[in-house]
CSV table of C-alpha atoms and ligand atoms in Angstrom, one decimal:
chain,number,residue,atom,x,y,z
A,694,UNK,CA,0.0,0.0,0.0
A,695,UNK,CA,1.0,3.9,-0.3
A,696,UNK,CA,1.3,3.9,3.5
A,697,UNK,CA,3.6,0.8,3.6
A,698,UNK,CA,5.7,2.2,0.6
A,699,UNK,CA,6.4,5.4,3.1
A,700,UNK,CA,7.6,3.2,5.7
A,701,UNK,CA,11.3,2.6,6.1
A,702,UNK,CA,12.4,-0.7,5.7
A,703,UNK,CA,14.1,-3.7,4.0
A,704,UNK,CA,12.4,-6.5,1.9
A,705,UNK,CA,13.4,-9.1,4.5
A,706,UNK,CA,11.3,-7.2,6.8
A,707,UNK,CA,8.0,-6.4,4.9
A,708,UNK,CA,8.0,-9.8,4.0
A,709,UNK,CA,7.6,-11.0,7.8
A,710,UNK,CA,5.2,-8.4,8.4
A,711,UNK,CA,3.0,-9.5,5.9
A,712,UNK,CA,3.5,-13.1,6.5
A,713,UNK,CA,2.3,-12.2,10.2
A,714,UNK,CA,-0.1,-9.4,9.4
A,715,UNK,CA,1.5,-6.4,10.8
A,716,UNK,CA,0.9,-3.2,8.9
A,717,UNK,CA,4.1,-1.8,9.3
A,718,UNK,CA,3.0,1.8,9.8
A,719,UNK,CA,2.3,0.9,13.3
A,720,UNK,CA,5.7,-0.2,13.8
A,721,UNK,CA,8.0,2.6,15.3
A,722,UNK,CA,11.9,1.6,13.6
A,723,UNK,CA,14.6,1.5,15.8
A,724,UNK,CA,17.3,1.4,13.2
A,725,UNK,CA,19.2,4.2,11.7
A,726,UNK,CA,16.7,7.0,10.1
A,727,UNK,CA,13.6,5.7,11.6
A,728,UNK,CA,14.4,2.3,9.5
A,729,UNK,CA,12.4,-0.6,11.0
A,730,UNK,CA,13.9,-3.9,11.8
A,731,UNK,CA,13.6,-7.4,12.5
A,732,UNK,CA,13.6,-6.6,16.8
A,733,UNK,CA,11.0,-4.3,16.2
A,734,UNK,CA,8.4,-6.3,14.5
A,735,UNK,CA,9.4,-8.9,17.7
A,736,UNK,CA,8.6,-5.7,19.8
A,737,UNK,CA,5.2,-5.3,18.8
A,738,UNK,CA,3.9,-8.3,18.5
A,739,UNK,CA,5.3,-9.1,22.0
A,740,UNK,CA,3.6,-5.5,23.1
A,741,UNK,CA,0.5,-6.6,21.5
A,742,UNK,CA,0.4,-10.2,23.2
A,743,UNK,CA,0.7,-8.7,26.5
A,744,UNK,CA,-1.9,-6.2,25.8
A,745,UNK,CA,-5.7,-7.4,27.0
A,746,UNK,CA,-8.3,-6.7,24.0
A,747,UNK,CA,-10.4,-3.8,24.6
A,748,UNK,CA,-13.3,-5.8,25.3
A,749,UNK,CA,-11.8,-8.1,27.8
A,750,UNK,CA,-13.5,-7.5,31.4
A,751,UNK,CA,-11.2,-5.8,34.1
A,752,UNK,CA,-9.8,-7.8,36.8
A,753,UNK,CA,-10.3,-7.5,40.3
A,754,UNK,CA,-7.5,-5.9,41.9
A,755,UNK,CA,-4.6,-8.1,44.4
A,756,UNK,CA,-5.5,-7.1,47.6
A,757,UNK,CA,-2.9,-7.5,50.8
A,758,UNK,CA,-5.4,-9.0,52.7
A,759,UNK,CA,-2.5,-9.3,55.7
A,760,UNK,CA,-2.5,-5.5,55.9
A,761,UNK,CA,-5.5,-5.5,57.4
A,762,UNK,CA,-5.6,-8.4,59.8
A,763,UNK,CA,-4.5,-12.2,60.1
A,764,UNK,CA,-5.4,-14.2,57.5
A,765,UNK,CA,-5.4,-18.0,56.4
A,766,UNK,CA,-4.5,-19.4,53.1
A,767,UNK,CA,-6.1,-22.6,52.3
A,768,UNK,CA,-5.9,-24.8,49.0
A,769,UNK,CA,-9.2,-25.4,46.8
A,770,UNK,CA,-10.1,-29.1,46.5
A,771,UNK,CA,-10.0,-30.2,42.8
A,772,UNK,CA,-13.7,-29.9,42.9
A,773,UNK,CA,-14.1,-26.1,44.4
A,774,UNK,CA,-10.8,-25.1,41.2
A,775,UNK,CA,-13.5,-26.9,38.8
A,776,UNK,CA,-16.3,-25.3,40.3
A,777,UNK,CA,-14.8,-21.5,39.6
A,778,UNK,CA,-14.2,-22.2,36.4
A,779,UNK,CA,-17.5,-23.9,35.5
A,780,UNK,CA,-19.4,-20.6,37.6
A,781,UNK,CA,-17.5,-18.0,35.9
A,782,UNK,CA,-17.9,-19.7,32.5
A,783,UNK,CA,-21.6,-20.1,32.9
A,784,UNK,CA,-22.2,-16.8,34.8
A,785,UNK,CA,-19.9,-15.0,32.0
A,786,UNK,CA,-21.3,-16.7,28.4
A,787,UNK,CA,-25.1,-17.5,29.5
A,788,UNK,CA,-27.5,-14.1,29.8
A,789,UNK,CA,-29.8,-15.5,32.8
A,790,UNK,CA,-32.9,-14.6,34.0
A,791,UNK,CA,-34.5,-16.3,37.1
A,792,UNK,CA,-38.5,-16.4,37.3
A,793,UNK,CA,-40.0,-17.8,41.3
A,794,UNK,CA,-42.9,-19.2,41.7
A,795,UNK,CA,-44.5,-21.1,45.2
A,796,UNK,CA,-46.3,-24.7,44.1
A,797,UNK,CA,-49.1,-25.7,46.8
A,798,UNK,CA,-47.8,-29.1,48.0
A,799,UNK,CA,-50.5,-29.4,50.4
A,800,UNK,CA,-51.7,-32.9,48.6
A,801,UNK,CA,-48.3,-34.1,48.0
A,802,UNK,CA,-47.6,-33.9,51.2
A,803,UNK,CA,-50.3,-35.6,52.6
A,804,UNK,CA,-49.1,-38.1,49.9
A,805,UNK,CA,-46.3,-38.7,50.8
A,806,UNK,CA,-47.2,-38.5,54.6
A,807,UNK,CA,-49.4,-41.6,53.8
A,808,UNK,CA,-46.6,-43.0,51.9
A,809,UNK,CA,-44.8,-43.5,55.5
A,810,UNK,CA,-45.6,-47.3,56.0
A,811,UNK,CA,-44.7,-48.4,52.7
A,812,UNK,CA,-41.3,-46.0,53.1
A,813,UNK,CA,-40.5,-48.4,56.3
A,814,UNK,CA,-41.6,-51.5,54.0
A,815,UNK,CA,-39.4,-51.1,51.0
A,816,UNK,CA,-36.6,-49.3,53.6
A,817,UNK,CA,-36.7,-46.1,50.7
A,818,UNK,CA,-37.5,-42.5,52.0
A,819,UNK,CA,-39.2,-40.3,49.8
A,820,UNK,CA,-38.2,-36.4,50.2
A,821,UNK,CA,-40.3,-34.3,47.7
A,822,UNK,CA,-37.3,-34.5,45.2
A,823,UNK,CA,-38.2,-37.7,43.8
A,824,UNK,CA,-41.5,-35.8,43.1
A,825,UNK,CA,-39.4,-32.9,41.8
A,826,UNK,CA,-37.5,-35.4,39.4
A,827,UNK,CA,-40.7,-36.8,37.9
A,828,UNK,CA,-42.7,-33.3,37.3
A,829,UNK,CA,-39.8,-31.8,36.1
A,830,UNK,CA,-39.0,-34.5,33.3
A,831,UNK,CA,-42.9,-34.0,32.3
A,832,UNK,CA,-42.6,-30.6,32.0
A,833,UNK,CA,-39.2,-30.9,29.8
A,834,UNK,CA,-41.5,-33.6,27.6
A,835,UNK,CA,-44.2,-30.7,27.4
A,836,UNK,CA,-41.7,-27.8,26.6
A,837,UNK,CA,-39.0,-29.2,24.4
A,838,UNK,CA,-37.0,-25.9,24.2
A,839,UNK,CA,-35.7,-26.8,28.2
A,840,UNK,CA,-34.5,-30.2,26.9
A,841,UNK,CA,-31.7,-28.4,24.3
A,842,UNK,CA,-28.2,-26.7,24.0
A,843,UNK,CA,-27.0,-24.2,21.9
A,844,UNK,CA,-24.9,-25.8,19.0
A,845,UNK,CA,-21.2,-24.6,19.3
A,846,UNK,CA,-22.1,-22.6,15.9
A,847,UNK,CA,-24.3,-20.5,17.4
A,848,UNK,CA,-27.4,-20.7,15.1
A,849,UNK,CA,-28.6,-24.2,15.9
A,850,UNK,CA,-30.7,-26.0,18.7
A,851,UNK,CA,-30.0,-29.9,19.8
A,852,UNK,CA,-33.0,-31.1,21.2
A,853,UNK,CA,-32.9,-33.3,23.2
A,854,UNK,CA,-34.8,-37.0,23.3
A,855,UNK,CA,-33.5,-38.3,26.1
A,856,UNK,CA,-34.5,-37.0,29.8
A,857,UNK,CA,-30.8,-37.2,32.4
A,858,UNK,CA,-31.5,-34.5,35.2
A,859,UNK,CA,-28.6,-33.8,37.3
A,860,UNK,CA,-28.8,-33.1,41.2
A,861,UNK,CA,-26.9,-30.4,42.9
A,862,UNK,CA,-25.3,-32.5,45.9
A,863,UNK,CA,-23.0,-30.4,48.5
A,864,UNK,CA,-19.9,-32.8,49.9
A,865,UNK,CA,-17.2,-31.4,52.2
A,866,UNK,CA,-14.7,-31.2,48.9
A,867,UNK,CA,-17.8,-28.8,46.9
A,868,UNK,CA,-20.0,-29.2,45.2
A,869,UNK,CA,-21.0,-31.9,42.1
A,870,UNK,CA,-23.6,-32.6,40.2
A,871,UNK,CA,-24.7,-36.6,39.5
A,872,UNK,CA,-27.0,-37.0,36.8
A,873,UNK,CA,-30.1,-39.8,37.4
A,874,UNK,CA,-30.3,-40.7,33.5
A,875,UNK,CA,-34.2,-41.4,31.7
A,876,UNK,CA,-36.0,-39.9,34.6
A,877,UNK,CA,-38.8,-40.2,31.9
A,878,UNK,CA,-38.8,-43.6,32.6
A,879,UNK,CA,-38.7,-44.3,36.3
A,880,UNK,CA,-40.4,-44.4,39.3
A,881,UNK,CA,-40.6,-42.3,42.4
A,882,UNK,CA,-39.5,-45.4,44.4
A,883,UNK,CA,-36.3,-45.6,41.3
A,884,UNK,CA,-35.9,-42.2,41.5
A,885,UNK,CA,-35.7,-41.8,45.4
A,886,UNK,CA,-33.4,-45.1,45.8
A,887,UNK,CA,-31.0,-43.5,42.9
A,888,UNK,CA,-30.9,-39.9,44.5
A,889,UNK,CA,-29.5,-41.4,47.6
A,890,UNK,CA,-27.1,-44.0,46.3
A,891,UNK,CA,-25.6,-40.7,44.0
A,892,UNK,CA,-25.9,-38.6,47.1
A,893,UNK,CA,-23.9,-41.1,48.6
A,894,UNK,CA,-21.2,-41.1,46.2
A,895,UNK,CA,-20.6,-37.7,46.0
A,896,UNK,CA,-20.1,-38.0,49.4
A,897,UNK,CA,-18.2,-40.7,50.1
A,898,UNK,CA,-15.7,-39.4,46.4
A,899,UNK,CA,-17.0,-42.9,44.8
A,900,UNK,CA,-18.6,-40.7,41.7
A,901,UNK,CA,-17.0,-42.2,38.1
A,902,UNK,CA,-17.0,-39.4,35.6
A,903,UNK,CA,-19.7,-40.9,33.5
A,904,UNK,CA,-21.7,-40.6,36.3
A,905,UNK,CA,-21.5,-36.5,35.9
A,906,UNK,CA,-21.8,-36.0,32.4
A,907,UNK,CA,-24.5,-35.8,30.2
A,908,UNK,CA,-27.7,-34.4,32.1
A,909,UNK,CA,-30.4,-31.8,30.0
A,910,UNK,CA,-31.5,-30.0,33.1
A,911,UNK,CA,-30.2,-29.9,36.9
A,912,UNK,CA,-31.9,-29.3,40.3
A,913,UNK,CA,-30.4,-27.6,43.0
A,914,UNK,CA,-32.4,-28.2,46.4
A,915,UNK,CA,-31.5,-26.1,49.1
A,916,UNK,CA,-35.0,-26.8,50.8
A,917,UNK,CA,-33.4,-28.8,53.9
A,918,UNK,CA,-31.8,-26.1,54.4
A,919,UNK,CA,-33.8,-23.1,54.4
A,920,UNK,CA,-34.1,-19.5,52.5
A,921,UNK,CA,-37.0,-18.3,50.5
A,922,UNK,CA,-35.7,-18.3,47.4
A,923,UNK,CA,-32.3,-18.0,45.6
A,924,UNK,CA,-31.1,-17.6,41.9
A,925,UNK,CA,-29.0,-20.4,41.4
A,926,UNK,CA,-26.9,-20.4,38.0
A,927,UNK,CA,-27.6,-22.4,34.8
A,928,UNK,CA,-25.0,-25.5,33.9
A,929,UNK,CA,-24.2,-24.6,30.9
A,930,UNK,CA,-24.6,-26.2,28.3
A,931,UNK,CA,-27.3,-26.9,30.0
A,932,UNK,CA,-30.2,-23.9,29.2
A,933,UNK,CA,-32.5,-24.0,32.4
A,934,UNK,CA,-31.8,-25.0,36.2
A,935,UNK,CA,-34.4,-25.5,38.7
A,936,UNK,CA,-34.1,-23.7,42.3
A,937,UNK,CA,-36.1,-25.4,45.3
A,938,UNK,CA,-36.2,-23.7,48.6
A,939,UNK,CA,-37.4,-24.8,51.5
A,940,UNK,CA,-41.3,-25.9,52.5
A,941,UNK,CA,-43.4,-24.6,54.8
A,942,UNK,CA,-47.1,-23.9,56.0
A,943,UNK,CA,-47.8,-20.2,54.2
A,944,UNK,CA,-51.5,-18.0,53.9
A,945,UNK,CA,-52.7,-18.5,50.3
A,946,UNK,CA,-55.9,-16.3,49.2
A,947,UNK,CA,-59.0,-18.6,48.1
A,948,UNK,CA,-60.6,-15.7,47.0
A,949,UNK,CA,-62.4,-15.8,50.1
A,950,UNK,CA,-60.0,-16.6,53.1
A,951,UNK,CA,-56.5,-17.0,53.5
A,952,UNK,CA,-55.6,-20.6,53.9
A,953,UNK,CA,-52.7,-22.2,55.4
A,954,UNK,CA,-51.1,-24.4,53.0
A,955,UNK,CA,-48.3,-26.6,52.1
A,956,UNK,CA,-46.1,-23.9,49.4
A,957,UNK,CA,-42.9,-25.1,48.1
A,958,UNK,CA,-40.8,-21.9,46.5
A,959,UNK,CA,-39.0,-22.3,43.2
A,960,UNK,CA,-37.0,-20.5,40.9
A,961,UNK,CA,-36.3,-21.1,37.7
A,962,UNK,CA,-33.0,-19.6,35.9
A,963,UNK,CA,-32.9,-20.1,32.1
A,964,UNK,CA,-30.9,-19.2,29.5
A,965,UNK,CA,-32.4,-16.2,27.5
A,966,UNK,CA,-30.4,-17.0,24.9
A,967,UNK,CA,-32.2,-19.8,24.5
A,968,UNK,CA,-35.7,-19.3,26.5
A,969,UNK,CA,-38.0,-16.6,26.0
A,970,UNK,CA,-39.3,-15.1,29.7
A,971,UNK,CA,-43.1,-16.5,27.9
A,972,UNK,CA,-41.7,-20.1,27.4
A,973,UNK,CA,-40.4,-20.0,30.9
A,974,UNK,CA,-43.5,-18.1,32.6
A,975,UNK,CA,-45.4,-21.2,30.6
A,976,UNK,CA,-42.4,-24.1,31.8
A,977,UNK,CA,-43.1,-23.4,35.9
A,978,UNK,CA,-46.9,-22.7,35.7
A,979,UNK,CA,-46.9,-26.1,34.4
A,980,UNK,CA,-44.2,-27.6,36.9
A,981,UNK,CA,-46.6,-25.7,40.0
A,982,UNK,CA,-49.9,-27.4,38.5
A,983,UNK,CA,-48.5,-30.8,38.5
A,984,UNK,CA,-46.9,-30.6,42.0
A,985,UNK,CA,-50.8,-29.2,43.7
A,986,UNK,CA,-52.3,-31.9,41.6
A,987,UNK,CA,-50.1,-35.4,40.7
A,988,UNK,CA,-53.0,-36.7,39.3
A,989,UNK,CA,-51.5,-34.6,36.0
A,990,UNK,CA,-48.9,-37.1,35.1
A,991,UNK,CA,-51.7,-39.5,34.1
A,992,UNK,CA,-52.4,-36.8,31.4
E,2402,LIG,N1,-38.4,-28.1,52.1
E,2402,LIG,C1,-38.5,-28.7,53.4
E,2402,LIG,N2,-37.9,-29.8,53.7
E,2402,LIG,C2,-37.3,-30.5,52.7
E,2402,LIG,C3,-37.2,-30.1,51.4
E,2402,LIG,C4,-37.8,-28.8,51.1
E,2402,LIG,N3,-37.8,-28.3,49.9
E,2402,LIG,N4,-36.6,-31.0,50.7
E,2402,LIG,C5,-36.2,-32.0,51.5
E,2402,LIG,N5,-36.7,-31.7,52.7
E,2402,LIG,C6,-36.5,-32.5,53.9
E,2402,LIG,C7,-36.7,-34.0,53.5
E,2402,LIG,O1,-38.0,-34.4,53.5
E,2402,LIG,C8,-35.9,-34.6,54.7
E,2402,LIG,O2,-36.8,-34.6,55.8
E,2402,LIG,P1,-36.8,-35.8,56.9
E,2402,LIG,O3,-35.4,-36.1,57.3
E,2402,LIG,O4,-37.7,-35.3,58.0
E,2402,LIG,O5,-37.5,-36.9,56.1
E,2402,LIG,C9,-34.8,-33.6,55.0
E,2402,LIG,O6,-35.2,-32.4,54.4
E,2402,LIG,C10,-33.4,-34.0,54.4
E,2402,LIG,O7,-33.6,-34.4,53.1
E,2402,LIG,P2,-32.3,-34.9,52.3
E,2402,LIG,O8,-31.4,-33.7,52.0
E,2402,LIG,O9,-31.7,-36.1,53.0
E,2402,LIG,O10,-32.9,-35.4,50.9
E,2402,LIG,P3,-33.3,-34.7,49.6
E,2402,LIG,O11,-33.9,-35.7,48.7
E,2402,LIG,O12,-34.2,-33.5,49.8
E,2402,LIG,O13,-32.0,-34.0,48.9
E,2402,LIG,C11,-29.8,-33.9,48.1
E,2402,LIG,C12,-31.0,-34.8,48.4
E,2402,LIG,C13,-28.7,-34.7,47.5
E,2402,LIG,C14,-30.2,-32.8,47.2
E,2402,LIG,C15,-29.3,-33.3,49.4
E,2402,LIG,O14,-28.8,-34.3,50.3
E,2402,LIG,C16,-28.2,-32.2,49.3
E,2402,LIG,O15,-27.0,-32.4,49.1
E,2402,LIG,N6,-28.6,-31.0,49.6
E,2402,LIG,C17,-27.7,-29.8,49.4
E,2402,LIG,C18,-28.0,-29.2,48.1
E,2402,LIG,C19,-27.0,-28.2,47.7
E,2402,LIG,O16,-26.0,-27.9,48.3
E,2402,LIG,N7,-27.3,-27.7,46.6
E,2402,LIG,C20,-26.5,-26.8,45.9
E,2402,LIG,C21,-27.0,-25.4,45.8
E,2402,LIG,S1,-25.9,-24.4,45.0
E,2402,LIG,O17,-26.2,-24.7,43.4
């Protein structure tokens, strides 16, 4: 080009520049009149290395925490180094938008309160997540769009035909996810027995890899625990995760009275890449109609 003709500098070294892709007018020459040599194309391309893209987010600054008080360093497990990368990848590529709801559990609870003998019986406990895992792989059947990932490309969906949900499980080295694979296809007594023996695992660091990979959709119950609500973060590429909070005897309006009833709050982060706020208004209305009333899975 005209500009590169004005530059000052030898054949050898236009030739590397436009082998790498430098225009050399950017170049400052450290040779004699200005002239611009082989160093200083190393120069700038080492400058420019080192040099974060515009658009690259600011870091957070290296504190002295010692200045201020005693401190403790500890080392992350391998799980808690997985989990900040996984969190910051998620929280920093997925645009996500959480929607709550309460379901009325009164019936499933009374249910599952009746349930008790049979519980002793078989020697299989039945929390509400069992009930969870089989509403929520109904309402993935109903609303397809929650059983996908973005392709890699960008402008294609895989739907899913398979239904794996993963269950956030906390063990003293962090926190993993085991998937219970065709959910679609079990029972509550299956699904309950298989929620402990993973819980289990996770625990006890007996997990196999397989045994983590592959789920459509994840759970993350804090409801032992307690809180009324909390906006947990999707698992990419994963495009929806299901919050459950903790259960308990709330006033609901009949349009009469206020009643006390069984409510269980959810929150449901999505993807809005991926998940119109509509589809997901539509994807928990469902999920809170089929925990009041089990009698929908028949339909
Ligand atoms: N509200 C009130 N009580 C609840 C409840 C809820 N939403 N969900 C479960 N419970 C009750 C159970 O019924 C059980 O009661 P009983 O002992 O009286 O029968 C008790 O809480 C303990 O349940 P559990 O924890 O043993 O079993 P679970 O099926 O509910 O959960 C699992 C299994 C693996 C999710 C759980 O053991 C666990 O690890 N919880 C922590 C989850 C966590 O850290 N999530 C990560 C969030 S960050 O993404």
């Amino acid at each position: 080009t005209a500009e590169a003709a004005s530059v000052y500098a030898g054949p050898a070294v236009r030739q590397l520049a436009r082998e790498i892709g430098i225009t050399l007018g950017e170049v400052s020459g450290s040779g004699p009149k200005g002239r611009i040599l082989r160093e200083d194309l190393r120069a700038y391309v080492k400058t420019r290395l080192a040099a974060p893209p515009a658009t690259a987010l600011p870091t957070l600054p290296d504190v002295d925490f010692a200045a201020f008080g005693p401190i403790e360093t500890v080392a992350l497990s391998n799980i808690q180094k997985a989990t900040v990368t996984n969190m910051s990848r998620s929280w920093l590529n997925v645009p996500h938008v959480t929607q709550f709801d309460h379901a009325d559990v009164t019936e499933l609870e009374a249910f599952r309160d009746s349930l008790k003998p049979e519980m002793t019986q078989r020697g299989n406990k039945l929390t509400p997540l069992p009930f969870l895992l089989l509403a929520v792989a109904r309402a993935l059947r109903e609303h397809p769009r929650f059983n996908a990932s973005l392709a890699p490309d960008g402008v294609n969906l895989v739907l899913k035909k398979y239904c794996h949900v993963g269950i956030a499980v906390d063990t003293p080295q962090g926190l993993v996810v085991p998937v219970i694979r065709d959910v679609d296809r079990k029972t509550v007594w299956e699904l309950a027995a298989e929620a402990r023996e993973l819980a289990d695992k996770a625990r006890n660091r007996k997990l196999k890899l397989a045994e983590m990979q592959g789920a459509c959709f994840t759970i993350s119950s804090l409801g032992n625990i307690g809180g009324e609500g909390f906006t947990p973060i999707v698992n990419a590429p994963e495009v929806a995760i299901l919050g459950v909070s903790k259960l308990a005897l709330r006033p609901v309006w009949n349009g009469h009275e206020f009643l006390p009833r069984k409510t269980l709050p959810l929150s449901l982060s999505y993807d809005h890449r991926v998940i119109n706020g509509a589809d997901a208004g539509n994807f928990l209305t469902f999920l809170v109609a089929v925990l009041g009333d089990l009698r929908r899975l028949l339909l």
